PDB file of C-alpha atoms in Angstrom:
ATOM      1  CA  MET B   1     -31.536 -37.316  71.578  1.00  0.00           C
ATOM      2  CA  LEU B   2     -32.988 -34.451  69.500  1.00  0.00           C
ATOM      3  CA  CYS B   3     -35.281 -31.888  71.041  1.00  0.00           C
ATOM      4  CA  PHE B   4     -38.610 -30.993  69.423  1.00  0.00           C
ATOM      5  CA  TYR B   5     -37.540 -27.366  68.888  1.00  0.00           C
ATOM      6  CA  CYS B   6     -34.464 -28.524  66.963  1.00  0.00           C
ATOM      7  CA  LEU B   7     -36.673 -30.558  64.673  1.00  0.00           C
ATOM      8  CA  PHE B   8     -39.202 -27.750  64.217  1.00  0.00           C
ATOM      9  CA  PHE B   9     -36.804 -24.902  63.516  1.00  0.00           C
ATOM     10  CA  PRO B  10     -35.391 -26.301  60.261  1.00  0.00           C
ATOM     11  CA  ALA B  11     -38.921 -27.171  59.088  1.00  0.00           C
ATOM     12  CA  SER B  12     -40.239 -23.675  59.768  1.00  0.00           C
ATOM     13  CA  GLN B  13     -37.176 -22.128  58.162  1.00  0.00           C
ATOM     14  CA  THR B  14     -37.587 -24.337  55.098  1.00  0.00           C
ATOM     15  CA  LEU B  15     -41.301 -23.503  54.863  1.00  0.00           C
ATOM     16  CA  ASN B  16     -40.580 -19.772  55.124  1.00  0.00           C
ATOM     17  CA  THR B  17     -38.059 -20.093  52.300  1.00  0.00           C
ATOM     18  CA  TYR B  18     -40.600 -22.066  50.275  1.00  0.00           C
ATOM     19  CA  LYS B  19     -43.230 -19.335  50.867  1.00  0.00           C
ATOM     20  CA  GLU B  20     -40.771 -16.634  49.757  1.00  0.00           C
ATOM     21  CA  ILE B  21     -39.801 -18.519  46.597  1.00  0.00           C
ATOM     22  CA  SER B  22     -43.441 -19.289  45.764  1.00  0.00           C
ATOM     23  CA  THR B  23     -44.354 -15.635  46.250  1.00  0.00           C
ATOM     24  CA  GLU B  24     -41.499 -14.426  44.024  1.00  0.00           C
ATOM     25  CA  LEU B  25     -42.404 -16.923  41.295  1.00  0.00           C
ATOM     26  CA  CYS B  26     -46.141 -16.189  41.624  1.00  0.00           C
ATOM     27  CA  ASP B  27     -46.624 -19.903  42.286  1.00  0.00           C
ATOM     28  CA  ILE B  28     -50.037 -19.866  43.922  1.00  0.00           C
ATOM     29  CA  VAL B  29     -50.192 -23.656  44.248  1.00  0.00           C
ATOM     30  CA  GLY B  30     -46.809 -23.720  46.003  1.00  0.00           C
ATOM     31  CA  LEU B  31     -47.831 -20.856  48.264  1.00  0.00           C
ATOM     32  CA  GLY B  32     -51.003 -22.701  49.242  1.00  0.00           C
ATOM     33  CA  ARG B  33     -49.017 -25.840  50.033  1.00  0.00           C
ATOM     34  CA  ALA B  34     -46.611 -23.803  52.153  1.00  0.00           C
ATOM     35  CA  TYR B  35     -49.522 -22.287  54.106  1.00  0.00           C
ATOM     36  CA  GLN B  36     -51.025 -25.735  54.631  1.00  0.00           C
ATOM     37  CA  ALA B  37     -47.742 -27.268  55.809  1.00  0.00           C
ATOM     38  CA  THR B  38     -47.044 -24.321  58.116  1.00  0.00           C
ATOM     39  CA  ALA B  39     -50.512 -24.686  59.631  1.00  0.00           C
ATOM     40  CA  LYS B  40     -49.918 -28.395  60.276  1.00  0.00           C
ATOM     41  CA  VAL B  41     -46.640 -27.630  62.053  1.00  0.00           C
ATOM     42  CA  LEU B  42     -48.312 -24.934  64.158  1.00  0.00           C
ATOM     43  CA  VAL B  43     -51.199 -27.236  65.127  1.00  0.00           C
ATOM     44  CA  SER B  44     -48.714 -29.896  66.208  1.00  0.00           C
ATOM     45  CA  GLN B  45     -47.119 -27.282  68.467  1.00  0.00           C
ATOM     46  CA  GLY B  46     -50.457 -26.250  69.927  1.00  0.00           C
ATOM     47  CA  LYS B  47     -50.392 -22.830  68.250  1.00  0.00           C
ATOM     48  CA  VAL B  48     -53.904 -23.191  66.894  1.00  0.00           C
ATOM     49  CA  THR B  49     -54.677 -19.473  66.545  1.00  0.00           C
ATOM     50  CA  GLU B  50     -51.650 -18.972  64.304  1.00  0.00           C
ATOM     51  CA  ALA B  51     -52.555 -22.121  62.368  1.00  0.00           C
ATOM     52  CA  ILE B  52     -56.020 -20.692  61.705  1.00  0.00           C
ATOM     53  CA  GLU B  53     -54.437 -17.594  60.145  1.00  0.00           C
ATOM     54  CA  TYR B  54     -52.383 -19.737  57.754  1.00  0.00           C
ATOM     55  CA  LEU B  55     -55.343 -21.950  56.896  1.00  0.00           C
ATOM     56  CA  GLU B  56     -57.447 -18.867  56.135  1.00  0.00           C
ATOM     57  CA  LYS B  57     -54.665 -17.694  53.809  1.00  0.00           C
ATOM     58  CA  PHE B  58     -54.721 -21.171  52.259  1.00  0.00           C
ATOM     59  CA  VAL B  59     -58.491 -20.841  51.677  1.00  0.00           C
ATOM     60  CA  THR B  60     -57.973 -17.458  50.009  1.00  0.00           C
ATOM     61  CA  VAL B  61     -55.235 -18.832  47.748  1.00  0.00           C
ATOM     62  CA  ALA B  62     -57.278 -21.924  46.847  1.00  0.00           C
ATOM     63  CA  LYS B  63     -60.319 -19.794  45.975  1.00  0.00           C
ATOM     64  CA  SER B  64     -58.324 -17.347  43.869  1.00  0.00           C
ATOM     65  CA  ALA B  65     -56.623 -20.156  41.922  1.00  0.00           C
ATOM     66  CA  GLN B  66     -59.867 -22.176  41.708  1.00  0.00           C
ATOM     67  CA  LEU B  67     -58.210 -25.198  43.308  1.00  0.00           C
ATOM     68  CA  SER B  68     -61.272 -27.084  44.498  1.00  0.00           C
ATOM     69  CA  ARG B  69     -59.404 -29.992  46.094  1.00  0.00           C
ATOM     70  CA  SER B  70     -57.123 -27.609  48.009  1.00  0.00           C
ATOM     71  CA  LEU B  71     -60.147 -25.585  49.089  1.00  0.00           C
ATOM     72  CA  VAL B  72     -61.776 -28.760  50.407  1.00  0.00           C
ATOM     73  CA  ASP B  73     -58.633 -29.647  52.380  1.00  0.00           C
ATOM     74  CA  ALA B  74     -58.282 -26.150  53.837  1.00  0.00           C
ATOM     75  CA  CYS B  75     -61.944 -25.889  54.803  1.00  0.00           C
ATOM     76  CA  ILE B  76     -61.966 -29.348  56.401  1.00  0.00           C
ATOM     77  CA  SER B  77     -58.905 -28.413  58.452  1.00  0.00           C
ATOM     78  CA  LEU B  78     -60.512 -25.161  59.605  1.00  0.00           C
ATOM     79  CA  GLY B  79     -63.822 -26.891  60.280  1.00  0.00           C
ATOM     80  CA  ASP B  80     -62.054 -29.507  62.403  1.00  0.00           C
ATOM     81  CA  ILE B  81     -60.311 -26.840  64.455  1.00  0.00           C
ATOM     82  CA  TYR B  82     -63.498 -24.847  65.070  1.00  0.00           C
ATOM     83  CA  ASN B  83     -65.461 -28.021  65.830  1.00  0.00           C
ATOM     84  CA  GLU B  84     -62.869 -29.077  68.426  1.00  0.00           C
ATOM     85  CA  ARG B  85     -63.020 -25.608  69.992  1.00  0.00           C
ATOM     86  CA  GLY B  86     -66.812 -25.752  70.262  1.00  0.00           C
ATOM     87  CA  ASN B  87     -67.387 -22.988  67.719  1.00  0.00           C
ATOM     88  CA  TYR B  88     -69.933 -25.038  65.781  1.00  0.00           C
ATOM     89  CA  TYR B  89     -71.282 -22.107  63.780  1.00  0.00           C
ATOM     90  CA  LYS B  90     -67.856 -21.440  62.212  1.00  0.00           C
ATOM     91  CA  ALA B  91     -67.304 -25.183  61.784  1.00  0.00           C
ATOM     92  CA  CYS B  92     -70.577 -25.358  59.828  1.00  0.00           C
ATOM     93  CA  GLU B  93     -69.474 -22.479  57.608  1.00  0.00           C
ATOM     94  CA  TYR B  94     -66.192 -24.146  56.687  1.00  0.00           C
ATOM     95  CA  PHE B  95     -67.610 -27.656  56.310  1.00  0.00           C
ATOM     96  CA  ASN B  96     -70.340 -26.226  54.068  1.00  0.00           C
ATOM     97  CA  GLN B  97     -67.676 -24.543  51.916  1.00  0.00           C
ATOM     98  CA  ALA B  98     -65.817 -27.865  51.756  1.00  0.00           C
ATOM     99  CA  PHE B  99     -69.015 -29.633  50.710  1.00  0.00           C
ATOM    100  CA  GLU B 100     -69.748 -27.072  47.990  1.00  0.00           C
ATOM    101  CA  ALA B 101     -66.184 -27.294  46.657  1.00  0.00           C
ATOM    102  CA  ALA B 102     -66.296 -31.116  46.737  1.00  0.00           C
ATOM    103  CA  ASN B 103     -69.476 -31.035  44.659  1.00  0.00           C
ATOM    104  CA  THR B 104     -67.529 -29.395  41.826  1.00  0.00           C
ATOM    105  CA  LEU B 105     -65.214 -32.421  41.717  1.00  0.00           C
ATOM    106  CA  THR B 106     -66.159 -35.897  40.522  1.00  0.00           C
ATOM    107  CA  ASP B 107     -65.002 -37.540  43.743  1.00  0.00           C
ATOM    108  CA  LEU B 108     -68.185 -38.946  45.308  1.00  0.00           C
ATOM    109  CA  PRO B 109     -66.485 -40.362  48.428  1.00  0.00           C
ATOM    110  CA  LEU B 110     -65.107 -36.866  49.104  1.00  0.00           C
ATOM    111  CA  VAL B 111     -68.587 -35.377  48.695  1.00  0.00           C
ATOM    112  CA  ASP B 112     -69.945 -37.929  51.168  1.00  0.00           C
ATOM    113  CA  GLU B 113     -67.108 -37.238  53.609  1.00  0.00           C
ATOM    114  CA  THR B 114     -67.697 -33.483  53.573  1.00  0.00           C
ATOM    115  CA  LYS B 115     -71.444 -34.046  53.905  1.00  0.00           C
ATOM    116  CA  VAL B 116     -70.836 -36.055  57.079  1.00  0.00           C
ATOM    117  CA  TYR B 117     -68.520 -33.382  58.523  1.00  0.00           C
ATOM    118  CA  TYR B 118     -71.110 -30.693  57.798  1.00  0.00           C
ATOM    119  CA  GLY B 119     -73.939 -32.763  59.279  1.00  0.00           C
ATOM    120  CA  ILE B 120     -72.039 -33.458  62.489  1.00  0.00           C
ATOM    121  CA  ALA B 121     -71.131 -29.790  62.979  1.00  0.00           C
ATOM    122  CA  LYS B 122     -74.705 -28.723  62.222  1.00  0.00           C
ATOM    123  CA  ALA B 123     -76.045 -31.241  64.760  1.00  0.00           C
ATOM    124  CA  HIS B 124     -73.605 -29.948  67.388  1.00  0.00           C
ATOM    125  CA  ASN B 125     -74.664 -26.384  66.597  1.00  0.00           C
ATOM    126  CA  MET B 126     -78.346 -27.254  66.975  1.00  0.00           C
ATOM    127  CA  MET B 127     -77.719 -29.127  70.228  1.00  0.00           C
ATOM    128  CA  VAL B 128     -76.345 -25.961  71.797  1.00  0.00           C
ATOM    129  CA  ALA B 129     -79.676 -24.233  71.153  1.00  0.00           C
ATOM    130  CA  VAL B 130     -81.742 -27.263  72.209  1.00  0.00           C
ATOM    131  CA  ASN B 131     -79.764 -27.642  75.437  1.00  0.00           C
ATOM    132  CA  SER B 132     -80.155 -23.971  76.326  1.00  0.00           C
ATOM    133  CA  HIS B 133     -83.941 -24.218  75.932  1.00  0.00           C
ATOM    134  CA  THR B 134     -84.069 -27.495  77.838  1.00  0.00           C
ATOM    135  CA  ASP B 135     -82.039 -26.006  80.682  1.00  0.00           C
ATOM    136  CA  ALA B 136     -84.306 -22.939  80.853  1.00  0.00           C
ATOM    137  CA  ALA B 137     -87.425 -25.143  81.127  1.00  0.00           C
ATOM    138  CA  ASP B 138     -89.786 -22.166  81.042  1.00  0.00           C
ATOM    139  CA  HIS B 139     -93.046 -21.970  79.069  1.00  0.00           C
ATOM    140  CA  VAL B 140     -91.605 -20.045  76.122  1.00  0.00           C
ATOM    141  CA  SER B 141     -88.633 -22.405  75.801  1.00  0.00           C
ATOM    142  CA  ILE B 142     -90.902 -25.446  75.827  1.00  0.00           C
ATOM    143  CA  GLU B 143     -93.101 -23.861  73.131  1.00  0.00           C
ATOM    144  CA  TYR B 144     -89.957 -23.107  71.174  1.00  0.00           C
ATOM    145  CA  LEU B 145     -88.836 -26.747  71.317  1.00  0.00           C
ATOM    146  CA  LEU B 146     -92.308 -28.051  70.435  1.00  0.00           C
ATOM    147  CA  ALA B 147     -92.483 -25.769  67.393  1.00  0.00           C
ATOM    148  CA  TRP B 148     -89.046 -26.893  66.285  1.00  0.00           C
ATOM    149  CA  LYS B 149     -90.061 -30.527  66.740  1.00  0.00           C
ATOM    150  CA  GLU B 150     -93.110 -29.981  64.532  1.00  0.00           C
ATOM    151  CA  ASN B 151     -91.245 -28.532  61.553  1.00  0.00           C
ATOM    152  CA  ARG B 152     -87.708 -29.992  62.083  1.00  0.00           C
ATOM    153  CA  SER B 153     -86.011 -27.019  60.470  1.00  0.00           C
ATOM    154  CA  ASP B 154     -83.303 -24.854  61.979  1.00  0.00           C
ATOM    155  CA  MET B 155     -84.149 -23.416  65.354  1.00  0.00           C
ATOM    156  CA  CYS B 156     -86.548 -20.489  65.063  1.00  0.00           C
ATOM    157  CA  THR B 157     -85.307 -17.103  66.124  1.00  0.00           C
ATOM    158  CA  ASP B 158     -88.367 -15.631  67.835  1.00  0.00           C
ATOM    159  CA  PRO B 159     -89.858 -17.849  70.544  1.00  0.00           C
ATOM    160  CA  PHE B 160     -92.814 -15.477  71.057  1.00  0.00           C
ATOM    161  CA  THR B 161     -93.843 -15.804  67.412  1.00  0.00           C
ATOM    162  CA  VAL B 162     -93.273 -19.545  67.610  1.00  0.00           C
ATOM    163  CA  GLY B 163     -95.445 -19.830  70.695  1.00  0.00           C
ATOM    164  CA  LYS B 164     -98.246 -17.761  69.146  1.00  0.00           C
ATOM    165  CA  THR B 165     -98.100 -19.751  65.910  1.00  0.00           C
ATOM    166  CA  LEU B 166     -98.162 -23.051  67.777  1.00  0.00           C
ATOM    167  CA  VAL B 167    -101.077 -21.944  69.949  1.00  0.00           C
ATOM    168  CA  MET B 168    -102.974 -20.709  66.880  1.00  0.00           C
ATOM    169  CA  LYS B 169    -102.441 -24.074  65.152  1.00  0.00           C
ATOM    170  CA  ARG B 170    -103.726 -25.919  68.207  1.00  0.00           C
ATOM    171  CA  ILE B 171    -106.761 -23.618  68.521  1.00  0.00           C
ATOM    172  CA  SER B 172    -107.479 -24.034  64.821  1.00  0.00           C
ATOM    173  CA  ALA B 173    -107.248 -27.828  65.093  1.00  0.00           C
ATOM    174  CA  ALA B 174    -109.522 -27.842  68.153  1.00  0.00           C
ATOM    175  CA  LEU B 175    -112.094 -25.604  66.441  1.00  0.00           C
ATOM    176  CA  SER B 176    -111.971 -27.791  63.358  1.00  0.00           C
ATOM    177  CA  LEU B 177    -112.714 -30.875  65.476  1.00  0.00           C
ATOM    178  CA  MET B 178    -115.566 -29.057  67.227  1.00  0.00           C
ATOM    179  CA  VAL B 179    -117.112 -28.017  63.915  1.00  0.00           C
ATOM    180  CA  LYS B 180    -116.804 -31.542  62.511  1.00  0.00           C
ATOM    181  CA  SER B 181    -118.366 -33.081  65.618  1.00  0.00           C
ATOM    182  CA  PHE B 182    -121.165 -30.488  65.544  1.00  0.00           C
ATOM    183  CA  PHE B 183    -122.199 -31.491  62.020  1.00  0.00           C
ATOM    184  CA  LEU B 184    -121.973 -35.234  62.634  1.00  0.00           C
TER     185      LEU B 184
END
């Protein structure tokens, strides 16, 4: 029976050799593939932080060589990792990059796939803010949520401004109704 370490060691050694050869030959595509493969091995070992470093190198290589498909793959991998870790803001950043890179290709299913990844991460990111305001259950937080519900954009940053704006809209609507009823 073979141990996992015995299986990993030759793979990591081979990937290191591949990275060295790719670097010496200025083979950017090969270097990117080596970074991607190394990251996959590290993720399978649970070394996610190290895998992130290699995937970020892969993103850099893919951008510099204008390899859109590789950039999509790298960004999806990073987005998945950050999404699993609950860092939805970073996941959104990487899924958005994947979506933008996929748009440069003619692969519509890939565009749709990246759009779904981005949408899910964005929804998770927004739910963090919604949940924090729901948990607080104070007047300002409720006004904040009501204002967000009215315009359905990203969460506003200043709840005091939101509350004032919402109150002003309600006062304006009430005054408008009073004026209309006065002249009827």
